[in-house]
Tab-separated table of C-alpha atoms and ligand atoms in Angstrom:
chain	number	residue	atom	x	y	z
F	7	UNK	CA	-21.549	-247.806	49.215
F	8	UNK	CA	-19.269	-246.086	51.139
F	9	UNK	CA	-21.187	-245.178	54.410
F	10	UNK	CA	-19.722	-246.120	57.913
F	11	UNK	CA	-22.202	-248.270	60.106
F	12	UNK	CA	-20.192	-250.746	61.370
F	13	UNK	CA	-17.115	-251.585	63.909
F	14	UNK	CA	-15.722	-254.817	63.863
F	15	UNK	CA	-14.032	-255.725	68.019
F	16	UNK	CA	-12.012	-258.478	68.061
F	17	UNK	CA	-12.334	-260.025	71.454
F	18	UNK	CA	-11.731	-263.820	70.426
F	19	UNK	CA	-7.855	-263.632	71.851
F	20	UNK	CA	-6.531	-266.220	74.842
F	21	UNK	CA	-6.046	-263.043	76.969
F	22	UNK	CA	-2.846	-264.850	78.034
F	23	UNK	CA	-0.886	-261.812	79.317
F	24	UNK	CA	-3.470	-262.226	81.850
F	25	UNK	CA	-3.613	-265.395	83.342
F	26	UNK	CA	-5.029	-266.757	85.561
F	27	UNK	CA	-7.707	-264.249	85.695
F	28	UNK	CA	-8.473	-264.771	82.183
F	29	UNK	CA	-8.536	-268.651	82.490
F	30	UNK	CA	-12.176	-268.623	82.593
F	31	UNK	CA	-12.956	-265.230	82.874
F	32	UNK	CA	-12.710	-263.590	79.586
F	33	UNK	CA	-10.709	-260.783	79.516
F	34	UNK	CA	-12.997	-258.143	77.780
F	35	UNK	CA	-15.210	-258.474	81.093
F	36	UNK	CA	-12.412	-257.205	83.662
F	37	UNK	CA	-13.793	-253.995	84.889
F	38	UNK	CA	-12.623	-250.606	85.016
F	39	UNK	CA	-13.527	-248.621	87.697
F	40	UNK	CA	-17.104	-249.273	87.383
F	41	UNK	CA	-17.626	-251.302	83.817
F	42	UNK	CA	-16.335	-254.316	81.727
F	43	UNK	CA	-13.700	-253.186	79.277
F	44	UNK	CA	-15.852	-254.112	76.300
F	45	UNK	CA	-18.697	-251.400	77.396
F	46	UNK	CA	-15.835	-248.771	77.389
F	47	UNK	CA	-14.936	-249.877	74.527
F	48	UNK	CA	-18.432	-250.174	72.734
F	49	UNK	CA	-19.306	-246.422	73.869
F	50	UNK	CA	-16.120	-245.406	72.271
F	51	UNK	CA	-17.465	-246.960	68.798
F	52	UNK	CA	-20.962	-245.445	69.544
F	53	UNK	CA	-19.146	-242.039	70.197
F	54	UNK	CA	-17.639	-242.971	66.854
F	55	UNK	CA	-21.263	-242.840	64.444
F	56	UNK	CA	-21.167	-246.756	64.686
F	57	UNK	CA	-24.778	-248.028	64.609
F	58	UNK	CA	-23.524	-251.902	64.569
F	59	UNK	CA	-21.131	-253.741	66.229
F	60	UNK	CA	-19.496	-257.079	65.062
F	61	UNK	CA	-18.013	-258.353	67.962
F	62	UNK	CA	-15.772	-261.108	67.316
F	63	UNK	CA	-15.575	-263.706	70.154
F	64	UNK	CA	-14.594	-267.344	70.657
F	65	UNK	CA	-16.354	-270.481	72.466
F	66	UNK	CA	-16.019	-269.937	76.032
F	67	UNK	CA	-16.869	-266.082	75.949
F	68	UNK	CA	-20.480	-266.515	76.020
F	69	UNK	CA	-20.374	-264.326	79.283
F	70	UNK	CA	-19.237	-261.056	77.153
F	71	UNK	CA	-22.699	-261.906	74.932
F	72	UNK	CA	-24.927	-262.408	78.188
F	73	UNK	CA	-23.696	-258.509	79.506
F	74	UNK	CA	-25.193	-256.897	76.535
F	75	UNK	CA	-28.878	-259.601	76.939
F	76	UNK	CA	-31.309	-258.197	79.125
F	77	UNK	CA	-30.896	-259.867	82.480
F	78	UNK	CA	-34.991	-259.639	84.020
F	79	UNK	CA	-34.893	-261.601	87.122
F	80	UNK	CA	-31.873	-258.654	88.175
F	81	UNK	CA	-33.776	-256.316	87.093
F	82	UNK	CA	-37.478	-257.014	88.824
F	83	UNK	CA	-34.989	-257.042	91.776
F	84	UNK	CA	-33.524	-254.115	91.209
F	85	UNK	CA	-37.279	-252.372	90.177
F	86	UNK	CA	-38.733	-253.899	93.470
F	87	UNK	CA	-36.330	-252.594	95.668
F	88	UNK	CA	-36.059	-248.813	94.344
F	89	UNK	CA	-32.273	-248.730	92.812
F	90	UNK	CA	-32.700	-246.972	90.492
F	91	UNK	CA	-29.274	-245.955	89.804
F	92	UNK	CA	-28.023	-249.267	89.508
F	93	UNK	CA	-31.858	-250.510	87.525
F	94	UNK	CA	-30.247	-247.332	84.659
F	95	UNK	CA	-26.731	-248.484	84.593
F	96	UNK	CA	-27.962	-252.482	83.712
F	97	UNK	CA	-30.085	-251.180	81.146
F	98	UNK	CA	-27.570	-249.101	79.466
F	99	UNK	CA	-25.391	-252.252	78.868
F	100	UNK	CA	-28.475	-253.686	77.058
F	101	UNK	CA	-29.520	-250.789	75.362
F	102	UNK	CA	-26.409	-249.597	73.982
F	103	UNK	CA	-25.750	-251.035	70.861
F	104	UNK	CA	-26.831	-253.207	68.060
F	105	UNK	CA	-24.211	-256.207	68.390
F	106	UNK	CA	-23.830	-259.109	65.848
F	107	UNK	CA	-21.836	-261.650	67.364
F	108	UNK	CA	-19.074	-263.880	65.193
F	109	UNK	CA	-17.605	-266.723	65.659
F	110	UNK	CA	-13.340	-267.206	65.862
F	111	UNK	CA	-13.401	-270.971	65.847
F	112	UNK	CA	-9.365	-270.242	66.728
F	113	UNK	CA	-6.952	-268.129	68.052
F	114	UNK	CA	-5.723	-267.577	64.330
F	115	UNK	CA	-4.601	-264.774	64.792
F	116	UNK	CA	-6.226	-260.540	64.592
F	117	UNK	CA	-6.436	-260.509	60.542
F	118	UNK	CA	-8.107	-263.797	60.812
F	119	UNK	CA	-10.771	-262.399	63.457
F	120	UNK	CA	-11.529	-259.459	61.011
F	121	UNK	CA	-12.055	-261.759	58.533
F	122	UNK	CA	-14.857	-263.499	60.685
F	123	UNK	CA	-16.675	-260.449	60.607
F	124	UNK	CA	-16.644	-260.638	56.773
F	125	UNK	CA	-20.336	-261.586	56.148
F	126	UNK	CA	-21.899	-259.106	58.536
F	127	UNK	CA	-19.903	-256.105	56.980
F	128	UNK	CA	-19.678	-256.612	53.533
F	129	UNK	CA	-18.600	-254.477	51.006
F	130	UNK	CA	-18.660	-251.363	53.063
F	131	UNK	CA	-15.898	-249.214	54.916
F	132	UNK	CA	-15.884	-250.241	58.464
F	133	UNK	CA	-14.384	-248.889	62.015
F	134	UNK	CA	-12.190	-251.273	63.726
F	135	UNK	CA	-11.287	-251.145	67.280
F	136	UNK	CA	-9.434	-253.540	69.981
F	137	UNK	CA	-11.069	-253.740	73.529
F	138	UNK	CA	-7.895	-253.992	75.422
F	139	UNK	CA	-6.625	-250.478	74.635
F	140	UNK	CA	-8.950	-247.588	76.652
F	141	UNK	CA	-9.128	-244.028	74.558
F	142	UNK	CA	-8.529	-241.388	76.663
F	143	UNK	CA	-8.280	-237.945	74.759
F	144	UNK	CA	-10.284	-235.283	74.245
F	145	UNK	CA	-11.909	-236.419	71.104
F	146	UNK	CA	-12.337	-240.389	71.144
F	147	UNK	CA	-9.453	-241.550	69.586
F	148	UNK	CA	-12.011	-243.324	66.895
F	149	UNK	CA	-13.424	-240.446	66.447
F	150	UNK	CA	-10.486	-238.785	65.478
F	151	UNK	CA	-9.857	-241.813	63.222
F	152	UNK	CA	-13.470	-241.293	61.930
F	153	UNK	CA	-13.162	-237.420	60.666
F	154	UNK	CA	-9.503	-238.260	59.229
F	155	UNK	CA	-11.405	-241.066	56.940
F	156	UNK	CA	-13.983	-237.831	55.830
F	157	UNK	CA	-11.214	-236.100	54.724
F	158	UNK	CA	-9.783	-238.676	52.926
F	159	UNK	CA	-12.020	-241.313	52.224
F	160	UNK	CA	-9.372	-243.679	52.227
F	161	UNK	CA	-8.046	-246.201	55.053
F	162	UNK	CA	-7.156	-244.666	58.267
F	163	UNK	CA	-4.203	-246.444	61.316
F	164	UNK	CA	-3.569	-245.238	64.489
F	165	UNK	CA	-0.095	-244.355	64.763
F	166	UNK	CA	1.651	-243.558	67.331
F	167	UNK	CA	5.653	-242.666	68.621
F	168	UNK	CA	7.091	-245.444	70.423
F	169	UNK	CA	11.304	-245.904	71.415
F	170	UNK	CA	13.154	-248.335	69.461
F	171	UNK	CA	12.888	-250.905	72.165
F	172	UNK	CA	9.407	-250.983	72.177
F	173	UNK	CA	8.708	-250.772	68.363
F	174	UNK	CA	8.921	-254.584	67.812
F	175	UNK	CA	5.656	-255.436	70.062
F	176	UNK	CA	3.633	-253.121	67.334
F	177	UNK	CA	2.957	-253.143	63.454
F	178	UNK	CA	5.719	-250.347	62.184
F	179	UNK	CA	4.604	-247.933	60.132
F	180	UNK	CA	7.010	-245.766	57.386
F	181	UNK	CA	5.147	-242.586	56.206
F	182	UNK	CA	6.046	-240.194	53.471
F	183	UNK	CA	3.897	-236.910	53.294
F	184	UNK	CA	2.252	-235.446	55.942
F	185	UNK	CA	-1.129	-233.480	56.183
F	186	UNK	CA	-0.996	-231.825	59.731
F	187	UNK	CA	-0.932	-235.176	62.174
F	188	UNK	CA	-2.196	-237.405	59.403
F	189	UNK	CA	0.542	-239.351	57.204
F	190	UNK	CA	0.599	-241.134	54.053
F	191	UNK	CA	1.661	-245.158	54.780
F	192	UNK	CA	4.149	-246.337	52.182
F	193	UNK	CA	4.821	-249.487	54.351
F	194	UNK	CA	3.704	-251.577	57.146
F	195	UNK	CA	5.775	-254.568	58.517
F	196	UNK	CA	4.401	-256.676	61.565
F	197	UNK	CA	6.459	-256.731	64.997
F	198	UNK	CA	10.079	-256.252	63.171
F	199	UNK	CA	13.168	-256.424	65.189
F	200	UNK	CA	14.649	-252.864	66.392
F	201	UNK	CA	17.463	-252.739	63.857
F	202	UNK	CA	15.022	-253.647	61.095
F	203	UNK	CA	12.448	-250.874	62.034
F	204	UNK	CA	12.302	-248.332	59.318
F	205	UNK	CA	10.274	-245.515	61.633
F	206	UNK	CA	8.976	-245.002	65.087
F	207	UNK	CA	5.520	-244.755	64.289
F	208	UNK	CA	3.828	-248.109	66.092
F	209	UNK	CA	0.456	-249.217	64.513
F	210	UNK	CA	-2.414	-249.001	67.760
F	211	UNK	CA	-5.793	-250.667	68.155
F	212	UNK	CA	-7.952	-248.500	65.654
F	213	UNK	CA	-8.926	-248.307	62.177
F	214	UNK	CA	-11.245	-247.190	59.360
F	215	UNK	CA	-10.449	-250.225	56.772
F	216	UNK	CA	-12.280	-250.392	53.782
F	217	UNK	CA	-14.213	-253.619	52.623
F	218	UNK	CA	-11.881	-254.705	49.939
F	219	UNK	CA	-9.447	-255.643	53.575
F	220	UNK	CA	-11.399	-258.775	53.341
F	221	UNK	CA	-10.388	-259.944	50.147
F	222	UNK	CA	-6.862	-258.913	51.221
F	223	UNK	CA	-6.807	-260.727	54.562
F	224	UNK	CA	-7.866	-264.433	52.295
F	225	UNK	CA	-5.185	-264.145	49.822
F	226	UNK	CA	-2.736	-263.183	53.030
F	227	UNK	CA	-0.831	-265.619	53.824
F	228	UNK	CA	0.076	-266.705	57.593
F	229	UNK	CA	2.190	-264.237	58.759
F	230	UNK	CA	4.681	-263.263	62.472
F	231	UNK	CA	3.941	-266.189	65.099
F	232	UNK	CA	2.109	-268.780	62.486
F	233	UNK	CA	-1.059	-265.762	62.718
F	234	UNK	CA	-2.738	-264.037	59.795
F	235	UNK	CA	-1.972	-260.669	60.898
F	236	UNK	CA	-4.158	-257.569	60.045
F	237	UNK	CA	-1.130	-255.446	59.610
F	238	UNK	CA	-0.106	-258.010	56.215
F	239	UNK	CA	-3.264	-257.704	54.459
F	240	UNK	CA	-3.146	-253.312	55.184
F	241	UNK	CA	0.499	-253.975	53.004
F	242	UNK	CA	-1.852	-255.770	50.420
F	243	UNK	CA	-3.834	-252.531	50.798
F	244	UNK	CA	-1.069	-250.084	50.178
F	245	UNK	CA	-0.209	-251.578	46.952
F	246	UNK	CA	-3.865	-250.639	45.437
F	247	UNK	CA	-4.372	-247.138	46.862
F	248	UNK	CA	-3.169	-244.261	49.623
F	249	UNK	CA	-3.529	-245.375	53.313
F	250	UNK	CA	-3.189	-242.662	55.975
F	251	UNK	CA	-2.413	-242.996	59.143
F	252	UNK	CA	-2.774	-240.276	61.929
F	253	UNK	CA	-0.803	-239.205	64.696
F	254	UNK	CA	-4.045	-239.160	67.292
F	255	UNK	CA	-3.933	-236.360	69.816
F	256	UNK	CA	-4.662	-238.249	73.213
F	257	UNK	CA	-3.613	-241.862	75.183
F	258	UNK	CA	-4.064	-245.262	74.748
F	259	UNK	CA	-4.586	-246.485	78.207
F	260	UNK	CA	-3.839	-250.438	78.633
F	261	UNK	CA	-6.059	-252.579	80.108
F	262	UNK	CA	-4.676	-255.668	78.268
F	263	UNK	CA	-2.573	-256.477	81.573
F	264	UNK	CA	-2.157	-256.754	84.894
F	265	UNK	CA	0.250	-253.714	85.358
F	266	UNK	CA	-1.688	-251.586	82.847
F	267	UNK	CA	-4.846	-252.667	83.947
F	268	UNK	CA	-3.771	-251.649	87.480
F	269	UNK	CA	-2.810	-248.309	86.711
F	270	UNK	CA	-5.799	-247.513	84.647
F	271	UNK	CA	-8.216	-248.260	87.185
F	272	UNK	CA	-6.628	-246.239	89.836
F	273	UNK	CA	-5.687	-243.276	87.075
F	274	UNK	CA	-9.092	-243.324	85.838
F	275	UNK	CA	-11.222	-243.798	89.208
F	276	UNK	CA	-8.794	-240.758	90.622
F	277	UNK	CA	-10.260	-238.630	87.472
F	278	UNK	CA	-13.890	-239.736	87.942
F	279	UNK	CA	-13.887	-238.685	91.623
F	280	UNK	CA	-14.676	-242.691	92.344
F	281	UNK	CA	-13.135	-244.904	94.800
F	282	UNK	CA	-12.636	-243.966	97.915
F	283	UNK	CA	-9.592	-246.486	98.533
F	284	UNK	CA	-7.521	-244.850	96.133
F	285	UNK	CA	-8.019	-241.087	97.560
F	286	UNK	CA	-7.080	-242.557	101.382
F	287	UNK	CA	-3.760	-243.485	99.645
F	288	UNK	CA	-4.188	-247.287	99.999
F	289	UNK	CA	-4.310	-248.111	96.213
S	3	UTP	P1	-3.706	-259.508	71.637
S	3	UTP	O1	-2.684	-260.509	71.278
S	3	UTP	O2	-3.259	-258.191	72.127
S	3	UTP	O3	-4.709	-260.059	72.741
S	3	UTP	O4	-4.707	-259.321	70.427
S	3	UTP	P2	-4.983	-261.481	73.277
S	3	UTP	O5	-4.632	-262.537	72.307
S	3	UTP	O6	-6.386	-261.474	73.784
S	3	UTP	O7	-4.089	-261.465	74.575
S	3	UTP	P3	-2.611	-261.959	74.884
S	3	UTP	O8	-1.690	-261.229	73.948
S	3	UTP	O9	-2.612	-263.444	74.726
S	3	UTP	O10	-2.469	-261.542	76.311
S	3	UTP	C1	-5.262	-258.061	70.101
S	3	UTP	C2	-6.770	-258.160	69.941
S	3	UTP	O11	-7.092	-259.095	68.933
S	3	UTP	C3	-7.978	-260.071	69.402
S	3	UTP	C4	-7.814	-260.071	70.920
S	3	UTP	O12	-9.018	-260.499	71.542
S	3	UTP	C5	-7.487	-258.610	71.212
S	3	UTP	O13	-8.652	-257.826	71.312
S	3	UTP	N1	-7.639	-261.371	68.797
S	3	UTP	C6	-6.354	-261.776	68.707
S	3	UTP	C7	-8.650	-262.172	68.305
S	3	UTP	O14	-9.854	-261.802	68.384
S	3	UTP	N2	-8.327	-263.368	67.752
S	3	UTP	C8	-7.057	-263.794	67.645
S	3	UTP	O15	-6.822	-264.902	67.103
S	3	UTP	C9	-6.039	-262.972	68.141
């Protein structure tokens, strides 16, 4: 079959740029401005066509799960005392989406929480998205990803241009042809040092992978840091067909920590006319 329903989120990670607020607190349930990071991320994968979401999560992040339940005490309060504003915005987080939740027994690493989402996925192609990475573009950035894949109907990366200093936090990316902003990947190497780096086209937080990434990802072996990383079983990919990448038009906002987080919140509550803190200056 080869109809997109589904978007795996891997939100099973220790969060540990982020301590100690994510000691207990996990960090896909910071807000931002107004909102967890996982509902901004969620609406980006409904904004997508994604009509399921696998969201990967480990013991401990129970809290993420209870957002998305329906919370009635909160809301008979909220019914009884005439918010109405606030009674919609509760139920949106409830109504949203259609989540299956899987279980990353271990930080193993992200190809290893992909893999957990195996059984719920199957065989078909599948969107892919990280939580702590906030689209801001004019088009959803996996959206964009999305119409790329119709054109292609073959795997689709993020890619974007990073300075050699900065390539080795990212999967690297070397590209031969190009169709307008969208590339065809004849490598991918995991976090290499800057001398190694064979382009500066870094690997983000969205993709269109194709089923067969599973069986990839379980013959991968443990890769950069003792993790099975994603970006090693996309090589395995590469060897059995064209993978594209594109060149998205838009920002990848971070939210992942405390500086980018910071700068988010005020960027973003500055452009949604909220917080009154930050227009008096004091943010
Ligand atoms: P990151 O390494 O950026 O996030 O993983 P992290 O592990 O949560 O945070 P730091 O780096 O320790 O601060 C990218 C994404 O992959 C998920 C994370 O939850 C994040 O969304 N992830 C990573 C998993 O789900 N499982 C893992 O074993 C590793």
């Amino acid at each position: 079959m080869d109809t997109i329903r589904h978007c795996v989120i891997p939100a099973a990670g220790l969060g540990t740029r982020f301590l100690p607020a994510t000691k207990v607190l996990p960090k896909e349930m910071l807000p931002v401005v107004d909102r967890p990071l996982i509902e901004w991320a969620i609406e980006e994968a409904m904004a997508a066509g994604a009509a399921e979401i696998a969201l990967v999560i480990a013991s401990g992040k129970e809290l993420i799960q209870a957002h998305f339940e329906r919370q009635p005490a909160l809301e008979a309060v909220l019914e009884a005392r005439g918010k109405r504003a606030e009674l919609a915005a509760v139920r949106h987080s409830q109504e949203l989406a259609h989540i299956t939740y899987c279980r990353q027994e271990e930080p193993r690493g992200l190809g290893h929480a992909v893999l957990c989402a195996a059984e719920v996925v199957g065989d078909n192609p599948f969107l892919c998205m990280l939580p702590d990475d906030l689209s801001h573009a004019p088009t959803p950035i996996l959206a964009q990803l999305r119409r790329a894949w119709d054109e292609v109907h073959a795997p689709v990366l993020a890619l974007m241009r990073v300075t050699p200093d900065q390539i080795s936090r990212y999967g690297c990316a070397t590209v031969s042809q190009a169709r307008g902003r969208l590339h065809r990947v004849t490598e991918v190497v995991e976090k290499p040092r800057p001398e190694d780096a064979r382009s500066d086209l870094a690997i983000m937080g969205r993709y269109v992978l194709p089923g067969s990434i599973f069986e990839a990802l379980r013959r991968t072996p443990t890769g950069v840091g003792g993790e099975l990383q994603l970006t090693d079983g996309i090589s395995a990919l590469i060897a059995q067909g064209p993978v594209w990448g594109l060149e998205f038009d838009g920002e990848l906002l971070d939210v992942g920590t405390p500086d980018g987080w910071l700068t988010t919140n005020v960027r973003l509550a500055r452009e949604l006319g909220r917080g009154a803190a930050v227009e008096a200056g004091l943010a």
